[in-house]
């Protein structure tokens, strides 16, 4: 089997690429929705056939998206939750604690951007 090594520097307590990947992903996902998702929320908010509650929730999500787009408060400003779903092929070696590296990247994104 061929293995693929992802550079890390576990001896100095840094996770380099895996941590950077997590930080970049969290910064992107925490502050922006896709255009398609924004259009979908707008259609819900403006469709009078939807329930008042659905329209209200969609409108608040759009307001949060405007605030988040300025890069100060994230989209999760109402919940404060961060979830990481990660998959790694068995042929990929990182040489570090993947969970710790991903969590560290998310933590750095939160600390640097809030």
PDB file of C-alpha atoms in Angstrom:
ATOM      1  CA  UNK A   1       0.000   0.000   0.000  1.00  0.00           C
ATOM      2  CA  UNK A   2       1.203   3.514  -0.773  1.00  0.00           C
ATOM      3  CA  UNK A   3       1.001   5.941   2.111  1.00  0.00           C
ATOM      4  CA  UNK A   4       0.637   9.670   1.872  1.00  0.00           C
ATOM      5  CA  UNK A   5       2.272  11.737   4.621  1.00  0.00           C
ATOM      6  CA  UNK A   6       0.833  15.086   5.713  1.00  0.00           C
ATOM      7  CA  UNK A   7       3.520  17.297   7.243  1.00  0.00           C
ATOM      8  CA  UNK A   8       3.191  18.022  10.933  1.00  0.00           C
ATOM      9  CA  UNK A   9       5.466  19.250  13.661  1.00  0.00           C
ATOM     10  CA  UNK A  10       4.079  17.450  16.674  1.00  0.00           C
ATOM     11  CA  UNK A  11       7.323  17.987  18.603  1.00  0.00           C
ATOM     12  CA  UNK A  12       6.702  21.737  18.763  1.00  0.00           C
ATOM     13  CA  UNK A  13       2.999  21.357  19.470  1.00  0.00           C
ATOM     14  CA  UNK A  14       1.865  22.528  16.039  1.00  0.00           C
ATOM     15  CA  UNK A  15      -0.108  20.503  13.564  1.00  0.00           C
ATOM     16  CA  UNK A  16       0.711  22.615  10.470  1.00  0.00           C
ATOM     17  CA  UNK A  17      -1.303  21.570   7.419  1.00  0.00           C
ATOM     18  CA  UNK A  18      -4.155  19.701   9.099  1.00  0.00           C
ATOM     19  CA  UNK A  19      -4.656  22.488  11.628  1.00  0.00           C
ATOM     20  CA  UNK A  20      -4.436  25.130   8.885  1.00  0.00           C
ATOM     21  CA  UNK A  21      -6.972  23.219   6.791  1.00  0.00           C
ATOM     22  CA  UNK A  22      -9.388  23.127   9.722  1.00  0.00           C
ATOM     23  CA  UNK A  23      -8.878  26.829  10.512  1.00  0.00           C
ATOM     24  CA  UNK A  24      -9.417  27.862   6.886  1.00  0.00           C
ATOM     25  CA  UNK A  25     -12.527  25.694   6.574  1.00  0.00           C
ATOM     26  CA  UNK A  26     -14.018  27.101   9.773  1.00  0.00           C
ATOM     27  CA  UNK A  27     -13.277  30.676   8.746  1.00  0.00           C
ATOM     28  CA  UNK A  28     -14.960  30.117   5.393  1.00  0.00           C
ATOM     29  CA  UNK A  29     -17.940  28.149   6.672  1.00  0.00           C
ATOM     30  CA  UNK A  30     -18.463  30.300   9.758  1.00  0.00           C
ATOM     31  CA  UNK A  31     -18.889  33.535   7.857  1.00  0.00           C
ATOM     32  CA  UNK A  32     -20.434  32.666   4.499  1.00  0.00           C
ATOM     33  CA  UNK A  33     -23.355  30.772   3.019  1.00  0.00           C
ATOM     34  CA  UNK A  34     -23.380  29.662  -0.596  1.00  0.00           C
ATOM     35  CA  UNK A  35     -25.320  31.836  -3.035  1.00  0.00           C
ATOM     36  CA  UNK A  36     -27.725  28.949  -3.594  1.00  0.00           C
ATOM     37  CA  UNK A  37     -28.447  28.667   0.127  1.00  0.00           C
ATOM     38  CA  UNK A  38     -28.995  32.431   0.445  1.00  0.00           C
ATOM     39  CA  UNK A  39     -31.395  32.363  -2.501  1.00  0.00           C
ATOM     40  CA  UNK A  40     -33.260  29.466  -0.911  1.00  0.00           C
ATOM     41  CA  UNK A  41     -33.590  31.346   2.394  1.00  0.00           C
ATOM     42  CA  UNK A  42     -34.797  34.450   0.546  1.00  0.00           C
ATOM     43  CA  UNK A  43     -37.419  32.427  -1.316  1.00  0.00           C
ATOM     44  CA  UNK A  44     -38.698  30.995   1.973  1.00  0.00           C
ATOM     45  CA  UNK A  45     -38.819  34.438   3.601  1.00  0.00           C
ATOM     46  CA  UNK A  46     -40.747  35.970   0.693  1.00  0.00           C
ATOM     47  CA  UNK A  47     -43.186  33.131  -0.038  1.00  0.00           C
ATOM     48  CA  UNK A  48     -46.548  33.918   1.567  1.00  0.00           C
ATOM     49  CA  UNK A  49     -47.541  30.247   1.357  1.00  0.00           C
ATOM     50  CA  UNK A  50     -44.934  29.405   4.006  1.00  0.00           C
ATOM     51  CA  UNK A  51     -45.877  29.563   7.673  1.00  0.00           C
ATOM     52  CA  UNK A  52     -45.150  32.799   9.533  1.00  0.00           C
ATOM     53  CA  UNK A  53     -42.643  30.902  11.663  1.00  0.00           C
ATOM     54  CA  UNK A  54     -40.764  29.554   8.617  1.00  0.00           C
ATOM     55  CA  UNK A  55     -40.637  33.026   7.119  1.00  0.00           C
ATOM     56  CA  UNK A  56     -39.416  34.539  10.399  1.00  0.00           C
ATOM     57  CA  UNK A  57     -36.654  31.955  10.846  1.00  0.00           C
ATOM     58  CA  UNK A  58     -35.498  32.398   7.241  1.00  0.00           C
ATOM     59  CA  UNK A  59     -35.439  36.173   7.641  1.00  0.00           C
ATOM     60  CA  UNK A  60     -33.341  35.926  10.822  1.00  0.00           C
ATOM     61  CA  UNK A  61     -30.925  33.540   9.119  1.00  0.00           C
ATOM     62  CA  UNK A  62     -30.556  36.091   6.319  1.00  0.00           C
ATOM     63  CA  UNK A  63     -29.922  38.868   8.866  1.00  0.00           C
ATOM     64  CA  UNK A  64     -27.282  36.694  10.546  1.00  0.00           C
ATOM     65  CA  UNK A  65     -25.716  36.075   7.127  1.00  0.00           C
ATOM     66  CA  UNK A  66     -25.397  39.827   6.525  1.00  0.00           C
ATOM     67  CA  UNK A  67     -23.751  40.291   9.925  1.00  0.00           C
ATOM     68  CA  UNK A  68     -21.449  37.304   9.428  1.00  0.00           C
ATOM     69  CA  UNK A  69     -20.379  38.493   5.981  1.00  0.00           C
ATOM     70  CA  UNK A  70     -18.595  41.394   7.704  1.00  0.00           C
ATOM     71  CA  UNK A  71     -16.311  38.791   9.308  1.00  0.00           C
ATOM     72  CA  UNK A  72     -16.890  39.731  12.938  1.00  0.00           C
ATOM     73  CA  UNK A  73     -19.691  37.523  14.258  1.00  0.00           C
ATOM     74  CA  UNK A  74     -20.041  34.019  12.774  1.00  0.00           C
ATOM     75  CA  UNK A  75     -23.187  32.437  11.363  1.00  0.00           C
ATOM     76  CA  UNK A  76     -23.500  30.330  14.522  1.00  0.00           C
ATOM     77  CA  UNK A  77     -23.830  33.460  16.672  1.00  0.00           C
ATOM     78  CA  UNK A  78     -27.110  32.124  18.059  1.00  0.00           C
ATOM     79  CA  UNK A  79     -25.863  28.647  18.932  1.00  0.00           C
ATOM     80  CA  UNK A  80     -22.114  28.901  19.417  1.00  0.00           C
ATOM     81  CA  UNK A  81     -21.584  25.336  18.264  1.00  0.00           C
ATOM     82  CA  UNK A  82     -18.829  23.935  16.105  1.00  0.00           C
ATOM     83  CA  UNK A  83     -19.037  20.502  14.520  1.00  0.00           C
ATOM     84  CA  UNK A  84     -16.294  18.709  12.642  1.00  0.00           C
ATOM     85  CA  UNK A  85     -16.983  15.804  10.329  1.00  0.00           C
ATOM     86  CA  UNK A  86     -13.771  14.375   8.911  1.00  0.00           C
ATOM     87  CA  UNK A  87     -12.873  11.318   6.886  1.00  0.00           C
ATOM     88  CA  UNK A  88      -9.392  10.065   6.159  1.00  0.00           C
ATOM     89  CA  UNK A  89      -8.365   7.273   3.839  1.00  0.00           C
ATOM     90  CA  UNK A  90      -6.416   4.499   5.522  1.00  0.00           C
ATOM     91  CA  UNK A  91      -3.429   5.357   3.328  1.00  0.00           C
ATOM     92  CA  UNK A  92      -3.071   8.875   4.760  1.00  0.00           C
ATOM     93  CA  UNK A  93      -0.687   9.353   7.673  1.00  0.00           C
ATOM     94  CA  UNK A  94      -0.633  12.601   9.598  1.00  0.00           C
ATOM     95  CA  UNK A  95       1.813  11.820  12.369  1.00  0.00           C
ATOM     96  CA  UNK A  96      -0.294  13.721  14.884  1.00  0.00           C
ATOM     97  CA  UNK A  97      -3.518  13.514  16.841  1.00  0.00           C
ATOM     98  CA  UNK A  98      -6.017  14.309  14.058  1.00  0.00           C
ATOM     99  CA  UNK A  99      -8.803  15.189  16.474  1.00  0.00           C
ATOM    100  CA  UNK A 100      -6.576  17.610  18.373  1.00  0.00           C
ATOM    101  CA  UNK A 101      -5.307  19.195  15.145  1.00  0.00           C
ATOM    102  CA  UNK A 102      -8.814  19.728  13.759  1.00  0.00           C
ATOM    103  CA  UNK A 103     -10.076  21.075  17.088  1.00  0.00           C
ATOM    104  CA  UNK A 104      -7.082  23.399  17.340  1.00  0.00           C
ATOM    105  CA  UNK A 105      -7.794  24.809  13.877  1.00  0.00           C
ATOM    106  CA  UNK A 106     -11.432  25.447  14.797  1.00  0.00           C
ATOM    107  CA  UNK A 107     -10.366  27.050  18.079  1.00  0.00           C
ATOM    108  CA  UNK A 108      -7.863  29.321  16.305  1.00  0.00           C
ATOM    109  CA  UNK A 109     -10.493  30.399  13.776  1.00  0.00           C
ATOM    110  CA  UNK A 110     -12.843  31.313  16.621  1.00  0.00           C
ATOM    111  CA  UNK A 111     -10.146  33.147  18.633  1.00  0.00           C
ATOM    112  CA  UNK A 112      -8.699  35.001  15.643  1.00  0.00           C
ATOM    113  CA  UNK A 113     -12.041  36.042  14.160  1.00  0.00           C
ATOM    114  CA  UNK A 114     -14.105  36.869  17.264  1.00  0.00           C
TER     115      UNK A 114
END
